[in-house]
Short mmCIF file of C-alpha atoms and ligand atoms in Angstrom, two decimals:
data_model
loop_
_atom_site.label_atom_id
_atom_site.label_comp_id
_atom_site.label_asym_id
_atom_site.label_seq_id
_atom_site.Cartn_x
_atom_site.Cartn_y
_atom_site.Cartn_z
CA MET A 234 47.63 9.06 -45.84
CA THR A 235 47.72 8.17 -42.20
CA ASP A 236 44.69 9.51 -40.29
CA LEU A 237 45.76 12.00 -37.79
CA ASN A 238 43.45 11.02 -34.93
CA LYS A 239 46.00 11.17 -32.28
CA VAL A 240 47.49 14.58 -33.22
CA LEU A 241 44.11 16.14 -33.24
CA SER A 242 42.77 14.56 -29.98
CA PRO A 243 42.52 16.75 -26.92
CA PHE A 244 44.61 16.19 -23.81
CA THR A 245 43.92 16.92 -20.18
CA PHE A 246 46.91 17.41 -17.87
CA PRO A 247 46.40 15.18 -14.83
CA VAL A 248 47.30 17.50 -11.94
CA SER A 249 46.03 20.94 -13.01
CA GLY A 250 43.15 19.61 -15.20
CA ILE A 251 44.07 22.02 -17.91
CA GLU A 252 42.94 20.83 -21.36
CA ILE A 253 44.65 21.41 -24.70
CA ASN A 254 42.76 20.77 -27.96
CA ASN A 255 45.58 18.87 -29.73
CA ARG A 256 48.70 16.92 -28.89
CA VAL A 257 51.07 19.47 -30.26
CA ALA A 258 53.45 21.77 -28.24
CA MET A 259 55.61 24.64 -29.48
CA ALA A 260 58.95 23.76 -28.03
CA PRO A 261 60.70 26.50 -25.98
CA MET A 262 62.87 28.66 -28.22
CA THR A 263 65.08 31.52 -27.26
CA THR A 264 64.64 34.39 -29.75
CA PHE A 265 67.74 36.55 -28.80
CA SER A 266 65.42 39.40 -29.40
CA GLY A 267 64.21 40.72 -26.04
CA ASN A 268 64.98 44.28 -24.90
CA ALA A 269 68.16 45.06 -23.07
CA ASP A 270 66.26 45.34 -19.76
CA GLY A 271 64.89 41.83 -20.12
CA THR A 272 61.47 42.85 -21.20
CA VAL A 273 59.86 41.34 -24.28
CA SER A 274 60.16 43.28 -27.48
CA ASP A 275 57.36 44.13 -29.89
CA ASP A 276 58.95 41.87 -32.52
CA GLU A 277 58.79 38.92 -30.15
CA ILE A 278 55.14 39.62 -29.39
CA THR A 279 54.44 39.61 -33.15
CA TYR A 280 56.41 36.37 -33.40
CA TYR A 281 54.33 34.71 -30.61
CA ARG A 282 51.10 36.02 -31.94
CA GLU A 283 51.85 34.52 -35.39
CA ARG A 284 52.45 31.08 -33.80
CA ASN A 285 49.56 30.97 -31.26
CA LYS A 286 47.41 28.61 -33.43
CA GLY A 287 50.51 26.49 -34.25
CA ALA A 288 50.08 24.21 -31.23
CA GLY A 289 47.78 23.58 -28.30
CA LEU A 290 50.53 24.05 -25.79
CA LEU A 291 52.81 27.10 -26.29
CA ILE A 292 56.06 27.17 -24.39
CA THR A 293 57.97 30.42 -24.33
CA ALA A 294 61.66 31.01 -24.74
CA CYS A 295 63.50 30.47 -21.50
CA ALA A 296 63.34 33.35 -19.04
CA TYR A 297 66.08 33.90 -16.51
CA VAL A 298 65.09 33.76 -12.88
CA LEU A 299 68.06 35.90 -11.73
CA PRO A 300 70.38 38.25 -13.70
CA GLN A 301 73.29 35.94 -12.71
CA GLY A 302 71.59 33.19 -14.66
CA LYS A 303 71.17 34.95 -17.91
CA GLY A 304 72.26 32.71 -20.76
CA PHE A 305 71.85 34.77 -23.98
CA HIS A 306 71.94 38.18 -25.38
CA GLY A 307 68.34 39.40 -25.73
CA GLN A 308 66.96 36.86 -23.27
CA ILE A 309 63.74 37.65 -21.51
CA GLY A 310 63.67 38.02 -17.74
CA ALA A 311 61.30 36.74 -14.97
CA ASP A 312 63.59 37.94 -12.20
CA LYS A 313 61.63 40.78 -10.61
CA ASP A 314 58.06 41.98 -10.27
CA ASP A 315 58.82 44.82 -12.73
CA MET A 316 58.84 42.12 -15.42
CA ILE A 317 55.20 41.09 -14.77
CA PRO A 318 53.71 43.53 -17.40
CA SER A 319 56.23 42.16 -19.96
CA LEU A 320 55.38 38.56 -19.02
CA ARG A 321 51.63 39.41 -19.27
CA ARG A 322 52.14 40.66 -22.81
CA ILE A 323 53.56 37.29 -23.75
CA ALA A 324 50.84 35.33 -22.04
CA GLU A 325 48.14 37.37 -23.76
CA ALA A 326 49.74 37.07 -27.21
CA LEU A 327 49.98 33.31 -26.80
CA LYS A 328 46.52 32.70 -25.36
CA GLU A 329 44.41 34.88 -27.68
CA ASN A 330 43.35 31.96 -29.95
CA GLY A 331 42.77 29.38 -27.14
CA GLY A 332 46.27 27.94 -26.78
CA LYS A 333 47.71 27.38 -23.29
CA ALA A 334 50.75 29.43 -22.45
CA VAL A 335 53.68 28.09 -20.39
CA LEU A 336 56.67 30.20 -19.27
CA GLN A 337 59.99 28.33 -19.24
CA ILE A 338 62.03 29.37 -16.20
CA HIS A 339 65.73 29.08 -16.41
CA HIS A 340 69.18 29.69 -14.82
CA SER A 341 72.19 29.18 -17.13
CA GLY A 342 74.87 28.53 -14.45
CA ARG A 343 78.22 27.95 -15.99
CA MET A 344 76.82 28.38 -19.50
CA SER A 345 76.27 32.13 -19.01
CA PRO A 346 78.37 34.24 -21.43
CA VAL A 347 80.65 36.35 -19.18
CA GLU A 348 79.43 39.61 -20.77
CA GLU A 349 75.79 38.87 -19.85
CA VAL A 350 76.18 38.34 -16.06
CA PRO A 351 77.02 40.68 -13.15
CA ASN A 352 80.84 41.02 -12.57
CA GLY A 353 81.45 38.82 -15.62
CA GLN A 354 81.30 35.78 -13.33
CA PRO A 355 79.12 32.75 -14.13
CA VAL A 356 78.24 30.52 -11.18
CA SER A 357 77.57 26.77 -10.84
CA ALA A 358 77.53 23.84 -8.48
CA SER A 359 81.31 23.56 -8.62
CA ALA A 360 84.19 25.58 -10.18
CA VAL A 361 84.41 23.30 -13.19
CA ALA A 362 84.34 24.81 -16.73
CA ALA A 363 82.11 23.29 -19.35
CA ALA A 364 84.02 20.96 -21.69
CA ARG A 365 84.09 23.35 -24.59
CA GLU A 366 86.74 25.62 -26.06
CA GLY A 367 87.22 28.83 -24.09
CA ALA A 368 84.46 28.05 -21.53
CA PRO A 369 84.94 30.25 -18.36
CA THR A 370 85.39 28.58 -14.96
CA PRO A 371 82.38 29.36 -12.83
CA ARG A 372 82.42 30.32 -9.19
CA GLU A 373 81.11 27.64 -6.86
CA LEU A 374 77.86 28.71 -5.23
CA THR A 375 77.56 28.90 -1.40
CA GLY A 376 74.77 27.02 0.37
CA LYS A 377 73.09 30.34 1.03
CA GLU A 378 73.20 31.30 -2.57
CA ILE A 379 71.72 27.97 -3.63
CA GLU A 380 68.76 28.56 -1.29
CA GLU A 381 68.30 31.98 -2.87
CA ILE A 382 68.33 30.52 -6.32
CA ILE A 383 65.71 27.97 -5.36
CA ASN A 384 63.57 30.86 -4.06
CA ALA A 385 64.17 32.68 -7.33
CA TYR A 386 62.59 29.84 -9.27
CA GLY A 387 59.56 30.03 -7.03
CA GLU A 388 59.30 33.76 -7.42
CA ALA A 389 59.46 33.40 -11.19
CA ALA A 390 56.65 30.98 -10.92
CA ARG A 391 54.54 33.38 -8.87
CA ARG A 392 55.24 36.08 -11.49
CA ALA A 393 54.01 33.68 -14.17
CA ILE A 394 50.85 33.20 -12.19
CA GLU A 395 50.31 36.92 -11.80
CA ALA A 396 51.05 37.42 -15.52
CA GLU A 397 48.26 34.95 -16.25
CA PHE A 398 50.27 32.25 -17.80
CA ASP A 399 48.68 28.73 -17.69
CA GLY A 400 51.83 27.20 -16.30
CA VAL A 401 55.63 27.06 -16.01
CA GLU A 402 58.15 24.61 -17.35
CA ILE A 403 61.22 24.10 -15.12
CA HIS A 404 64.19 24.09 -17.49
CA GLY A 405 66.14 21.16 -16.06
CA ALA A 406 67.81 20.29 -19.40
CA ASN A 407 70.29 21.33 -22.06
CA THR A 408 73.32 21.67 -19.74
CA TYR A 409 71.96 24.63 -17.69
CA LEU A 410 72.11 25.07 -13.89
CA ILE A 411 69.67 22.44 -12.79
CA GLN A 412 71.30 19.87 -15.02
CA GLN A 413 74.69 21.13 -13.77
CA PHE A 414 73.67 20.16 -10.22
CA PHE A 415 72.50 16.73 -11.53
CA SER A 416 75.65 16.06 -13.54
CA PRO A 417 78.80 14.48 -12.01
CA HIS A 418 80.81 16.57 -14.45
CA SER A 419 79.78 19.96 -13.16
CA ASN A 420 78.77 18.92 -9.62
CA ARG A 421 81.82 17.86 -7.45
CA ARG A 422 80.35 19.13 -4.18
CA THR A 423 80.60 17.02 -1.00
CA ASP A 424 77.91 18.85 0.97
CA LYS A 425 74.11 18.01 0.85
CA TRP A 426 74.02 19.31 -2.74
CA GLY A 427 76.42 16.74 -4.27
CA GLY A 428 78.34 13.60 -4.06
CA SER A 429 76.05 10.49 -4.63
CA LEU A 430 73.50 10.34 -7.36
CA LYS A 431 70.80 10.91 -4.74
CA LYS A 432 72.55 14.05 -3.45
CA ARG A 433 72.94 15.37 -6.96
CA MET A 434 69.14 15.22 -7.26
CA THR A 435 68.74 17.47 -4.18
CA PHE A 436 68.79 20.73 -6.15
CA PRO A 437 66.55 19.64 -9.01
CA LEU A 438 64.01 18.16 -6.54
CA ALA A 439 64.21 21.28 -4.23
CA VAL A 440 63.47 23.59 -7.14
CA THR A 441 60.51 21.42 -8.15
CA ASP A 442 59.18 21.35 -4.64
CA LYS A 443 59.56 25.15 -4.26
CA VAL A 444 57.70 25.87 -7.60
CA LEU A 445 54.97 23.38 -6.76
CA ASP A 446 54.57 24.95 -3.36
CA VAL A 447 54.42 28.46 -4.72
CA VAL A 448 51.78 27.33 -7.27
CA LYS A 449 49.71 25.66 -4.57
CA THR A 450 49.72 28.77 -2.43
CA ASN A 451 49.37 31.46 -5.09
CA ALA A 452 47.46 30.04 -8.14
CA LYS A 453 43.79 31.17 -8.24
CA HIS A 454 43.32 29.61 -11.65
CA PRO A 455 44.45 26.16 -12.96
CA PHE A 456 48.16 26.24 -13.37
CA LEU A 457 50.42 23.51 -14.62
CA VAL A 458 54.04 22.71 -13.78
CA GLY A 459 56.24 20.73 -16.29
CA TYR A 460 59.87 19.76 -16.02
CA ARG A 461 62.31 19.45 -18.90
CA ILE A 462 65.22 17.00 -18.71
CA SER A 463 68.08 15.95 -21.03
CA PRO A 464 68.42 12.19 -20.86
CA GLU A 465 72.24 11.99 -21.39
CA GLU A 466 75.38 14.09 -21.48
CA ILE A 467 78.40 13.53 -23.70
CA GLU A 468 80.86 14.44 -20.91
CA ASN A 469 82.70 11.83 -18.96
CA PRO A 470 81.81 11.66 -16.19
CA GLY A 471 78.38 12.80 -17.17
CA ILE A 472 74.70 11.96 -16.97
CA THR A 473 73.73 8.49 -18.21
CA ILE A 474 70.34 7.22 -19.05
CA GLU A 475 70.49 5.08 -15.84
CA ASP A 476 70.95 8.26 -13.76
CA THR A 477 68.14 9.93 -15.71
CA LEU A 478 65.75 7.11 -14.93
CA VAL A 479 66.36 7.53 -11.25
CA LEU A 480 65.66 11.25 -11.53
CA ALA A 481 62.63 10.64 -13.78
CA GLU A 482 61.25 8.26 -11.11
CA ALA A 483 61.64 10.86 -8.43
CA LEU A 484 60.03 13.54 -10.52
CA SER A 485 57.16 11.27 -11.51
CA LYS A 486 56.22 11.13 -7.82
CA LYS A 487 55.81 14.89 -7.65
CA LYS A 488 52.67 16.80 -8.68
CA LEU A 489 53.95 17.65 -12.06
CA ASP A 490 51.86 17.73 -15.17
CA TYR A 491 54.45 16.50 -17.49
CA LEU A 492 58.05 15.50 -18.15
CA HIS A 493 59.61 16.89 -21.34
CA VAL A 494 62.49 14.89 -22.65
CA SER A 495 64.80 17.22 -24.55
CA THR A 496 66.54 15.50 -27.60
CA MET A 497 67.57 16.89 -30.94
CA ASP A 498 66.39 13.67 -32.65
CA PHE A 499 63.52 11.86 -31.07
CA TRP A 500 64.31 8.57 -32.91
CA GLY A 501 68.06 8.96 -32.43
CA ALA A 502 70.48 6.59 -30.67
CA SER A 503 72.30 7.18 -27.39
CA LEU A 504 74.74 10.06 -27.55
CA LEU A 505 77.22 7.82 -25.63
CA ASN A 506 76.95 4.63 -27.61
CA ALA A 507 75.86 4.71 -31.29
CA ASP A 508 75.06 0.93 -31.09
CA ASP A 509 72.43 1.65 -28.41
CA LYS A 510 69.68 2.63 -30.74
CA LYS A 511 66.61 2.79 -28.54
CA PRO A 512 65.24 6.35 -28.43
CA ARG A 513 66.05 7.80 -25.07
CA THR A 514 62.54 9.19 -24.67
CA LEU A 515 61.00 5.80 -25.06
CA ILE A 516 63.21 4.36 -22.31
CA VAL A 517 62.00 7.16 -19.99
CA LEU A 518 58.37 6.44 -21.16
CA GLU A 519 58.70 2.78 -20.33
CA GLU A 520 60.06 3.66 -16.89
CA VAL A 521 57.58 6.34 -15.75
CA GLY A 522 55.02 6.77 -18.47
CA ASN A 523 52.34 5.19 -16.31
CA SER A 524 52.77 7.88 -13.68
CA ILE A 525 53.40 11.07 -15.68
CA PRO A 526 52.69 12.30 -19.20
CA ILE A 527 55.76 12.47 -21.45
CA ILE A 528 56.49 15.12 -24.05
CA GLY A 529 58.77 14.03 -26.88
CA VAL A 530 60.76 16.35 -29.16
CA GLY A 531 63.46 16.36 -31.75
CA GLY A 532 63.46 16.47 -35.56
CA ILE A 533 59.72 16.07 -35.97
CA SER A 534 58.11 18.07 -38.80
CA THR A 535 55.39 16.30 -40.76
CA PRO A 536 52.00 15.28 -39.40
CA GLU A 537 52.76 11.66 -40.11
CA GLN A 538 55.99 11.87 -38.12
CA ALA A 539 54.09 13.47 -35.20
CA GLU A 540 51.39 10.72 -35.34
CA LYS A 541 54.07 8.01 -35.36
CA VAL A 542 55.62 9.50 -32.19
CA LEU A 543 52.19 9.66 -30.50
CA GLU A 544 51.57 6.00 -31.35
CA THR A 545 54.34 5.02 -29.01
CA GLY A 546 52.48 6.33 -26.04
CA ILE A 547 54.02 9.74 -25.86
CA SER A 548 51.35 12.23 -24.73
CA ILE A 549 52.40 15.31 -26.60
CA VAL A 550 54.79 16.02 -29.51
CA ALA A 551 56.81 19.21 -29.25
CA MET A 552 58.23 20.96 -32.31
CA GLY A 553 60.74 23.81 -32.34
CA ARG A 554 62.31 24.41 -35.66
CA GLU A 555 59.27 23.22 -37.58
CA ILE A 556 57.12 25.86 -35.88
CA LEU A 557 59.56 28.52 -36.87
CA ILE A 558 59.24 27.21 -40.52
CA GLU A 559 55.43 26.62 -40.26
CA PRO A 560 53.88 28.86 -37.64
CA HIS A 561 50.35 27.58 -38.41
CA TRP A 562 51.15 23.90 -38.02
CA ALA A 563 48.27 22.56 -35.91
CA GLU A 564 45.80 25.07 -37.50
CA LYS A 565 46.51 23.81 -40.92
CA ILE A 566 45.82 20.27 -39.90
CA GLN A 567 42.68 21.19 -38.04
CA LYS A 568 41.42 22.98 -41.18
CA GLY A 569 42.39 20.21 -43.46
CA TYR A 570 45.34 21.95 -45.29
CA VAL A 571 47.78 19.22 -44.42
CA ASN A 572 49.45 19.40 -47.84
CA GLU A 573 50.26 23.13 -47.32
CA ILE A 574 52.45 22.44 -44.27
CA GLU A 575 55.90 23.84 -45.07
CA THR A 576 58.92 21.83 -43.92
CA ALA A 577 61.79 24.07 -45.13
CA LEU A 578 62.41 27.68 -44.13
CA ASP A 579 61.44 30.04 -46.89
CA ILE A 580 64.46 32.34 -46.74
CA LYS A 581 62.72 35.08 -48.66
CA ASN A 582 59.83 35.26 -46.20
CA GLN A 583 61.13 36.62 -42.90
CA ALA A 584 58.43 39.21 -42.81
CA GLY A 585 55.66 36.78 -43.48
CA LEU A 586 56.94 34.31 -40.90
CA ASN A 587 57.39 37.12 -38.39
CA ILE A 588 60.70 35.83 -37.09
CA PRO A 589 62.66 38.55 -35.27
CA THR A 590 65.92 39.47 -36.97
CA PRO A 591 68.40 38.23 -34.33
CA LEU A 592 66.66 34.75 -34.38
CA TRP A 593 66.40 34.93 -38.18
CA ASN A 594 70.14 35.62 -38.57
CA SER A 595 71.09 32.85 -36.10
CA LEU A 596 68.91 30.37 -38.14
CA LEU A 597 70.59 31.30 -41.40
CA THR A 598 74.17 31.30 -40.17
CA ARG A 599 74.17 27.89 -38.49
CA THR A 600 74.82 25.32 -41.18
CA GLY A 601 72.49 22.34 -41.31
CA TRP A 602 70.41 23.80 -38.46
CA LEU A 603 67.23 23.51 -40.39
CA PRO A 604 66.22 22.86 -43.98
CA LEU A 605 66.14 25.98 -46.18
CA LYS A 606 64.00 26.71 -49.12
CA GLU A 607 66.03 29.03 -51.38
C1 FMN B 188 66.40 28.75 -31.98
C2 FMN B 188 66.29 27.79 -30.87
C3 FMN B 188 66.21 28.23 -29.56
C4 FMN B 188 66.04 27.25 -28.50
N1 FMN B 188 65.88 27.70 -27.26
C5 FMN B 188 65.55 26.81 -26.29
C6 FMN B 188 65.18 27.25 -24.98
O1 FMN B 188 65.04 28.50 -24.70
N2 FMN B 188 64.83 26.35 -24.01
C7 FMN B 188 64.92 25.01 -24.31
O2 FMN B 188 64.67 24.25 -23.41
N3 FMN B 188 65.25 24.55 -25.53
C8 FMN B 188 65.52 25.42 -26.51
N4 FMN B 188 65.73 25.00 -27.78
C9 FMN B 188 65.65 23.49 -28.07
C10 FMN B 188 64.25 23.21 -28.61
O3 FMN B 188 63.27 23.43 -27.60
C11 FMN B 188 64.14 21.77 -29.07
O4 FMN B 188 64.30 20.86 -28.02
C12 FMN B 188 65.09 21.41 -30.23
O5 FMN B 188 65.18 22.42 -31.17
C13 FMN B 188 64.78 20.08 -30.96
O6 FMN B 188 63.48 20.10 -31.46
P1 FMN B 188 63.17 20.47 -33.04
O7 FMN B 188 63.94 19.42 -33.80
O8 FMN B 188 61.70 20.32 -33.19
O9 FMN B 188 63.64 21.90 -33.23
C14 FMN B 188 65.95 25.84 -28.85
C15 FMN B 188 66.05 25.47 -30.19
C16 FMN B 188 66.19 26.40 -31.16
C17 FMN B 188 66.09 25.92 -32.62
#
């Protein structure tokens, strides 16, 4: 068996100085299980508590920064100060065994379901619908509204600080609003927020600056800021790896603690060209890995697979589906129970795994979404 020196080695984030005691992160995962008012439900708290030894870095489900940015039924909110007690419950549940808790902050933009947003009207950089069946056409945001959204990300970060999180992750990936501003598919603006590649970076970088500024002014304890990107888009026009490297370079110059490259398959080829087999995350690593730690994710489940990813120079391995299946992932390695790590979802054990019912149902109804143990 490979020795797991890398997985079990501690890591110190370069800007905040926050230390985690292994190289494993729980990837952000929406649970569809929050209360209707955007507060966290008791079932979600139980779910987080079950997983708080599963990884050194524990990233929450994405939380909307404004009601107009809500992306899912049952999503948690970070949009007003009334949410701070709810956020604090999550932070406490995640931190009680020494893990570090990070709130993912998010705005869905044109990906919002119409029934989840005020007036049934999703918004985006431009009035261009997503390229999927039945997608609504969003309303183009005004310059004033864009400034308000940037502030809302800052306010959500302030609430995370007050709720005693250890950090926030800016959700710049997975086709949501920040990515919509970066993408030539969804951003057709001709003002300062769109046009050239450089101008399409204005919004992502403004959100980053705002969050970093709020953290600098408000954090009284070490507090990290990470940023999640998607390296490519399937749309044409869409984001290419060349575009992403320019953004990654700009982000690597900011006081960010990490860049999290969102892929469904870490070792997978380009989404745009199957012959281009180099993992996208490794391309980003080569470009900016000397300036900023990189988190890799996608299809990793066994300790050997995690170790292999870390051997490439990736700082932290994130796992989503595997930590649903095996909530005690890192703890089992630390205690020497490597052979007991589950890699398929025990469909008879919802109660033991403490997965809230809406999330559980979504896992079982999506074919091929994760391995099942009947
Ligand atoms: C149920 C579920 C919910 C997810 N919700 C989020 C989310 O809120 N924010 C996000 O950035 N990614 C989200 N993702 C993507 C994961 O963070 C991760 O990138 C993806 O699942 C690939 O990693 P994995 O193969 O380890 O699951 C979600 C994935 C799943 C399975």
